[in-house]
mmCIF file of C-alpha atoms in Angstrom:
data_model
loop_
_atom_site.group_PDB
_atom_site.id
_atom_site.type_symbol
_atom_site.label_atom_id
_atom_site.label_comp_id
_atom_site.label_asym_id
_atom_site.label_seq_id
_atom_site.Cartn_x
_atom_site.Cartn_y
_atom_site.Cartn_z
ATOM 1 C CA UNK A 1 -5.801 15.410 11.942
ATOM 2 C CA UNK A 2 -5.203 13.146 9.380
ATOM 3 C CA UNK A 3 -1.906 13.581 7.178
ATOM 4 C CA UNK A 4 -2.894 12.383 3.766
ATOM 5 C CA UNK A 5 -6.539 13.167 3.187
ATOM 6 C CA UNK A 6 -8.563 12.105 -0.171
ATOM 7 C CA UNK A 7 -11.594 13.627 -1.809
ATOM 8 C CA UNK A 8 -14.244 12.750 -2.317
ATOM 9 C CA UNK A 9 -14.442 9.394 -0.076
ATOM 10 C CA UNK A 10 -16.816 8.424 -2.198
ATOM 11 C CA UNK A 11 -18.628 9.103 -5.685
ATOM 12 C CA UNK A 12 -20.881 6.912 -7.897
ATOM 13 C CA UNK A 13 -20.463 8.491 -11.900
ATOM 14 C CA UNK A 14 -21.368 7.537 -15.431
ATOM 15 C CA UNK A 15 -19.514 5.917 -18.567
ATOM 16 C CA UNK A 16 -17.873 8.541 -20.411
ATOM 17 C CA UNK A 17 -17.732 11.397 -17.302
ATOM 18 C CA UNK A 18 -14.321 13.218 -16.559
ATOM 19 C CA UNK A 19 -13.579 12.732 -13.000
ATOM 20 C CA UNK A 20 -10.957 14.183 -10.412
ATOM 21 C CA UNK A 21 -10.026 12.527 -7.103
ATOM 22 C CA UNK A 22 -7.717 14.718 -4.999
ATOM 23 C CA UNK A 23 -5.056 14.220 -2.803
ATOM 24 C CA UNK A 24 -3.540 16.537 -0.185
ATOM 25 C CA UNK A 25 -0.843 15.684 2.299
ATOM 26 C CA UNK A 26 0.746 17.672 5.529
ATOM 27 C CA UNK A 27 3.771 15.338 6.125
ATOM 28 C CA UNK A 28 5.975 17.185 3.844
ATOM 29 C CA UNK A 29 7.150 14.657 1.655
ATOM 30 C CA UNK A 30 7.836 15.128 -1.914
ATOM 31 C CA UNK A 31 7.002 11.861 -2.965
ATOM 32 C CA UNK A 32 3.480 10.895 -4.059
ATOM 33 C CA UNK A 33 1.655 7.952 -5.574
ATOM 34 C CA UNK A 34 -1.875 6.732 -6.429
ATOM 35 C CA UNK A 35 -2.995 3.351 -6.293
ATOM 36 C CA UNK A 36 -5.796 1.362 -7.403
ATOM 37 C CA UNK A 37 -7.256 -1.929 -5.101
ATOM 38 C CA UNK A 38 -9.809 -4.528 -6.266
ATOM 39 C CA UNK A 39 -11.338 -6.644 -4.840
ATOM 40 C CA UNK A 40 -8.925 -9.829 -3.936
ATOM 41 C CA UNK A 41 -5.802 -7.923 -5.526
ATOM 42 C CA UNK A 42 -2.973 -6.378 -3.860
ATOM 43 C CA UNK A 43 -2.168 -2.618 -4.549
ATOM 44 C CA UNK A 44 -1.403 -1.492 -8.052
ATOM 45 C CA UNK A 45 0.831 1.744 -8.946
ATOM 46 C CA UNK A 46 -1.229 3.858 -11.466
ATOM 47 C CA UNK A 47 1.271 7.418 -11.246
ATOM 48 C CA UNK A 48 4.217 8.598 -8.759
ATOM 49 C CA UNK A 49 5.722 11.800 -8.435
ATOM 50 C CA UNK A 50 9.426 12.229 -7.658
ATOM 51 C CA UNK A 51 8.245 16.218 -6.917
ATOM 52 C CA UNK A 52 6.097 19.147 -8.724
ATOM 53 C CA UNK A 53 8.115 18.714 -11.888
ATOM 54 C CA UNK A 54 8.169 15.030 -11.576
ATOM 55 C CA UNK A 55 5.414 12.845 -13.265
ATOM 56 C CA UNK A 56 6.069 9.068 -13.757
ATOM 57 C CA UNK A 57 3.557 5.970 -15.195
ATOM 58 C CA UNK A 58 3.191 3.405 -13.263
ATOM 59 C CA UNK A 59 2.299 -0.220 -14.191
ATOM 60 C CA UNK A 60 -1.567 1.088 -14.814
ATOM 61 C CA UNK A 61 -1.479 4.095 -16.426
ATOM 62 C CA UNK A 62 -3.912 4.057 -19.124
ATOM 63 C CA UNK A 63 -7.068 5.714 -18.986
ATOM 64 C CA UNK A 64 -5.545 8.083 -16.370
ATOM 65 C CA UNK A 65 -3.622 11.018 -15.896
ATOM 66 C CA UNK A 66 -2.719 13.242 -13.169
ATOM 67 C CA UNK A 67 -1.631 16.411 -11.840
ATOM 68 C CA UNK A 68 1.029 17.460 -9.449
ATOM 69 C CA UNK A 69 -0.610 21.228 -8.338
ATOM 70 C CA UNK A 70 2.127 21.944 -5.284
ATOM 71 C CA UNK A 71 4.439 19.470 -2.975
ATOM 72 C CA UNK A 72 1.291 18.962 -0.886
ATOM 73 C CA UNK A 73 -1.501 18.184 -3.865
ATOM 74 C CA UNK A 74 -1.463 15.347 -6.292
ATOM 75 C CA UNK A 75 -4.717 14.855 -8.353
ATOM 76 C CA UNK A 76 -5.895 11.681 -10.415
ATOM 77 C CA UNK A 77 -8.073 12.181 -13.388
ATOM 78 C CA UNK A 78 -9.970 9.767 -15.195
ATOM 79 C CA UNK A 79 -10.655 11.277 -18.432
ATOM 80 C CA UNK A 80 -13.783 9.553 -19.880
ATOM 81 C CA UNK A 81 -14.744 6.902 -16.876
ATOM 82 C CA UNK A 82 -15.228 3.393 -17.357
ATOM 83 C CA UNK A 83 -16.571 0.878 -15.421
ATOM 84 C CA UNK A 84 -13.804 -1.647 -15.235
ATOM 85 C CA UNK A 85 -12.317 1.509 -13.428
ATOM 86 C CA UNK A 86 -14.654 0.727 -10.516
ATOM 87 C CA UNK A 87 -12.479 0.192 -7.503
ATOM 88 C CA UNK A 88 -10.780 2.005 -4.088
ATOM 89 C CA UNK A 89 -8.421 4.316 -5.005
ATOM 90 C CA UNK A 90 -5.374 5.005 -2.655
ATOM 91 C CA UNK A 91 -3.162 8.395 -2.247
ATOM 92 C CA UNK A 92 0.421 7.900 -0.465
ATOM 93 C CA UNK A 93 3.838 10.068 0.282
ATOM 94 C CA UNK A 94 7.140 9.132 1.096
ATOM 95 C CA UNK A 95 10.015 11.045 2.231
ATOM 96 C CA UNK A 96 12.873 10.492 0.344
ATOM 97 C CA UNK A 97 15.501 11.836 2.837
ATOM 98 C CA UNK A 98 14.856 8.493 4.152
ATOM 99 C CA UNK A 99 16.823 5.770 2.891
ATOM 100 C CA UNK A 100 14.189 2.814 3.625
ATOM 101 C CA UNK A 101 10.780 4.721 3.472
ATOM 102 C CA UNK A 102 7.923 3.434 3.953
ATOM 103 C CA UNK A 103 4.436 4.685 2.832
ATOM 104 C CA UNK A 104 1.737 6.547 4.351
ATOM 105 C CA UNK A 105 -1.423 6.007 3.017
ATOM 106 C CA UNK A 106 -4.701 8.074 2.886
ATOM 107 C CA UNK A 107 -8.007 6.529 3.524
ATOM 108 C CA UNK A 108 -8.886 5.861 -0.131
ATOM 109 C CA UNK A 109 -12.027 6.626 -2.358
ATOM 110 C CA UNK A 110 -14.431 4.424 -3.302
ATOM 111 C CA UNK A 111 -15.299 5.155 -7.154
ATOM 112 C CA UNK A 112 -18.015 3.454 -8.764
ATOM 113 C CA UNK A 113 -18.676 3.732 -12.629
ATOM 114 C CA UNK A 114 -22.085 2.438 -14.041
ATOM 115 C CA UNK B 1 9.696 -9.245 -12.610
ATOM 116 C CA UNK B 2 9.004 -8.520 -9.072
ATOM 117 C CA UNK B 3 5.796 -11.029 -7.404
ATOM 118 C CA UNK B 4 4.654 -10.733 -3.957
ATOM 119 C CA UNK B 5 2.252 -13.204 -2.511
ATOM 120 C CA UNK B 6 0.569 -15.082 0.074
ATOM 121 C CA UNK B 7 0.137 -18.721 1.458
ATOM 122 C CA UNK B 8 -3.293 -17.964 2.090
ATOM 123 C CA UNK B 9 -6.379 -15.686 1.338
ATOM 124 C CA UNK B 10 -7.771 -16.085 5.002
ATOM 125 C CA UNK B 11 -6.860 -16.816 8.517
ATOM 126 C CA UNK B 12 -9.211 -17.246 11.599
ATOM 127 C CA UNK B 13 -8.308 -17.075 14.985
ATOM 128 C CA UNK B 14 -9.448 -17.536 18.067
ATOM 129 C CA UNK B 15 -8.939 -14.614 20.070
ATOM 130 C CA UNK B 16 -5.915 -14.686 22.614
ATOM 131 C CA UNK B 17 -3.941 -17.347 19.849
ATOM 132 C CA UNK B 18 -0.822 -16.403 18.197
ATOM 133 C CA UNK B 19 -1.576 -15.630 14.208
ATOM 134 C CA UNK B 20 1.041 -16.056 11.712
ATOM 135 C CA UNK B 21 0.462 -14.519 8.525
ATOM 136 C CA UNK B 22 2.942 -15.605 5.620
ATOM 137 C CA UNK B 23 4.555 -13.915 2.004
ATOM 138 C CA UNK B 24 6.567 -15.271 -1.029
ATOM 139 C CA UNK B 25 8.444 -13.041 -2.879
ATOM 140 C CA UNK B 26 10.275 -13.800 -5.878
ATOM 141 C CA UNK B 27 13.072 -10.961 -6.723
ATOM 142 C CA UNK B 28 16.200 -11.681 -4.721
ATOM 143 C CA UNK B 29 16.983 -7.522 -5.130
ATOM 144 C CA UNK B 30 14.371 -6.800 -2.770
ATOM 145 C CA UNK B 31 16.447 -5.312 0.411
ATOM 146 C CA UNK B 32 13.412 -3.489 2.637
ATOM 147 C CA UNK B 33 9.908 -5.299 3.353
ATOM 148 C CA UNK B 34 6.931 -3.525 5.056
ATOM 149 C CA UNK B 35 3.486 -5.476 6.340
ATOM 150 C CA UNK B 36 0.630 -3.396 6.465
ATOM 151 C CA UNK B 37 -2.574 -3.654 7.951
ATOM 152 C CA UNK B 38 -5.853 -2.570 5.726
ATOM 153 C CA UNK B 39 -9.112 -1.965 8.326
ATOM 154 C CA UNK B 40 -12.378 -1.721 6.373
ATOM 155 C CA UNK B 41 -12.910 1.255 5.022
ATOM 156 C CA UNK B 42 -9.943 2.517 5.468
ATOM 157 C CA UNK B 43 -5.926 3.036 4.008
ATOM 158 C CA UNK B 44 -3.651 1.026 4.429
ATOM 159 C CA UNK B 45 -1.476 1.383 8.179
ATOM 160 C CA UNK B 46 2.271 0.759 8.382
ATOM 161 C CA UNK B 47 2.908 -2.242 10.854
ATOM 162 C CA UNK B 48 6.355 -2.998 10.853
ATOM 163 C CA UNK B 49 9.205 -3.256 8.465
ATOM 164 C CA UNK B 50 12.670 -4.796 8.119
ATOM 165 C CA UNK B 51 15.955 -4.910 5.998
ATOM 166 C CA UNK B 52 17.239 -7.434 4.249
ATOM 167 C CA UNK B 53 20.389 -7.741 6.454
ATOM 168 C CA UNK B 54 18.265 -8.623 9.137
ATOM 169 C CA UNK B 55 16.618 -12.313 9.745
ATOM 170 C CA UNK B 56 13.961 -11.004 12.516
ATOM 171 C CA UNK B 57 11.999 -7.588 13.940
ATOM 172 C CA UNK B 58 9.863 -6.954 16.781
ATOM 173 C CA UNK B 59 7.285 -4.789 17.912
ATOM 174 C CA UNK B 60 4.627 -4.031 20.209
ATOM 175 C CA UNK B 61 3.042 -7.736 19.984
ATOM 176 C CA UNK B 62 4.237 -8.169 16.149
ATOM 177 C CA UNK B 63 7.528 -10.288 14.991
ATOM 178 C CA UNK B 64 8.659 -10.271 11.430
ATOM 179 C CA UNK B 65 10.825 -12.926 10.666
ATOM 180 C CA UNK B 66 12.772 -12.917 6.945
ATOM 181 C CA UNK B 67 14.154 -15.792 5.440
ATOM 182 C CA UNK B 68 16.192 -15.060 2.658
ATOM 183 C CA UNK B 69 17.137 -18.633 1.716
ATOM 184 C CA UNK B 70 13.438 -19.115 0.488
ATOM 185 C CA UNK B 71 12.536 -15.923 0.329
ATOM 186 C CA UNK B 72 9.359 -16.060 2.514
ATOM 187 C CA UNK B 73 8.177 -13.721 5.137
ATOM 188 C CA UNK B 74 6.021 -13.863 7.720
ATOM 189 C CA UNK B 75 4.063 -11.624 10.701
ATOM 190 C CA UNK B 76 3.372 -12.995 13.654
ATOM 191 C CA UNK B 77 0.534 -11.531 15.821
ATOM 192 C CA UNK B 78 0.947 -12.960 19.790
ATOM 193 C CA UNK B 79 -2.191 -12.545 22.241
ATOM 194 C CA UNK B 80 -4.586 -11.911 18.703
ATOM 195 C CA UNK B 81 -7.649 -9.358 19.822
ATOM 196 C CA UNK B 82 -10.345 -8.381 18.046
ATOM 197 C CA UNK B 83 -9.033 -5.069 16.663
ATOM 198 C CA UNK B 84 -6.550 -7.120 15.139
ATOM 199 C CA UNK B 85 -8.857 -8.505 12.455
ATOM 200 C CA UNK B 86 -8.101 -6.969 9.039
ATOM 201 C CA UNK B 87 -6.763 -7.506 5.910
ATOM 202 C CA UNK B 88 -2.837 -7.291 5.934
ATOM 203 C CA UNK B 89 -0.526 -6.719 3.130
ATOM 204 C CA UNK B 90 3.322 -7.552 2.783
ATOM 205 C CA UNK B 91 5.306 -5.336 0.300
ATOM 206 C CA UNK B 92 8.831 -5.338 -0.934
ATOM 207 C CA UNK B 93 11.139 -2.992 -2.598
ATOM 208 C CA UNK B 94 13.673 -3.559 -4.985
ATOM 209 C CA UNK B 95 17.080 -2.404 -3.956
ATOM 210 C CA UNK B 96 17.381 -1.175 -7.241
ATOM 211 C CA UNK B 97 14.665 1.249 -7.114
ATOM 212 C CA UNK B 98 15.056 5.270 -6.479
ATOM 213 C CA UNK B 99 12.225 6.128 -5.186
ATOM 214 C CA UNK B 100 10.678 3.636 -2.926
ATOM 215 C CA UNK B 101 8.981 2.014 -5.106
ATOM 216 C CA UNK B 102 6.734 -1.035 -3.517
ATOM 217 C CA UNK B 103 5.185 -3.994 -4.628
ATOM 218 C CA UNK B 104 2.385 -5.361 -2.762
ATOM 219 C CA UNK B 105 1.164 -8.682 -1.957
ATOM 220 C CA UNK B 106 -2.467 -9.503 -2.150
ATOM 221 C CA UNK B 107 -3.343 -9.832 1.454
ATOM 222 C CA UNK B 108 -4.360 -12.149 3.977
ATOM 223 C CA UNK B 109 -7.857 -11.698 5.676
ATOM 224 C CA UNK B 110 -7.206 -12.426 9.070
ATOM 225 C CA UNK B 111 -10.480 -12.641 11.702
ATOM 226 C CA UNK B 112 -10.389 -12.915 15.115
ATOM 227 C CA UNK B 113 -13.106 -14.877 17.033
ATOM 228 C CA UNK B 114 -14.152 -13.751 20.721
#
């Protein structure tokens, strides 16, 4: 079974539509972070989470928010969808017990925004 | 600011040849590096990492070598297959960060010819 899973995999939506991609993760780590890839570009940090009381912007924050429902669920809004938001979308964890800790990533969703 | 990169977009490779895939970094803070390897259609998949007080790391057919002088590092692949071919990533973290914080390269294609 896979330890950070992302839903949905993928969805095609509209200008303008709210949507939610969802994270949940089974490692136990209280650290959590979306990404966003395009195409030729390395990873970019859109939110993190320290834990449940913990929200932090990343270095692409605008035009998204998120929510941090329990240790094990972090979900990324985009409030009114555009299409320069078109790209894979990536959920991770950490564990910060660890003092060099790497990420674990989950398998991404595909968004598409016409 | 922070910058990770790579020498080059692509690599091919015959299969059974040694690949090396290389990164520039920039921030002489970084203390912990991580490659990563990206399938299609999927997260990305922790390879191997290594500190900063170390110059070299290997695994199960993987080396990581870390020059600090230039600040370059690079993966080497030995006896490339197939399954090997992928996009990989090198990230860094900035010893100053709490909380693991990485900053990702762009990645290298790498394909693997029978």
């Amino acid at each position: 079974d896979a330890d950070v899973t992302q839903t949905p995999r993928n969805r095609i939506t509209k200008t303008g539509k709210r949507i939610m991609l969802e994270c949940s993760q089974t490692k136990g780590h209280d650290r959590m972070y979306w990404y966003r890839q395009d195409p030729g570009l390395g990873l970019r940090l859109i939110y993190y989470s320290f834990d449940v009381k913990d929200i932090n912007k990343g270095e692409i924050s605008d035009g998204y928010s998120v929510s941090r429902q329990a240790q094990a669920k972090f979900s990324l809004s985009l409030e009114s969808a555009i299409p320069n938001q078109t790209a894979l979308y990536f959920c991770a964890t950490s564990d910060p017990r660890q003092d060099y800790n790497e990420q674990f990533f989950g398998p991404g969703t595909r968004l598409t925004v016409l | 600011g922070e910058s990770v990169g790579l020498h080059l977009p692509t690599l091919s490779v015959q299969e059974g040849d040694n690949s090396i895939i290389n990164c520039a970094y920039s921030n002489s803070a970084s203390d912990y590096f991580i490659w990563y390897k990206q399938e299609s259609g999927k997260g990305p998949q922790f390879i191997i990492d290594i500190r900063s007080n170390m110059d070299k790391r290997q695994g199960q057919r993987v080396t990581v070598l870390l020059n600090k002088t230039v600040k370059h590092l690079s993966l080497q692949i030995a006896a490339t297959q197939p399954g090997d071919s992928a996009v990989y990533f090198c990230a860094e973290r900035d010893r100053g960060s709490t909380l693991g914080r990485l900053y990702f390269g762009r990645g290298t294609q790498l394909t693997v010819w029978p």
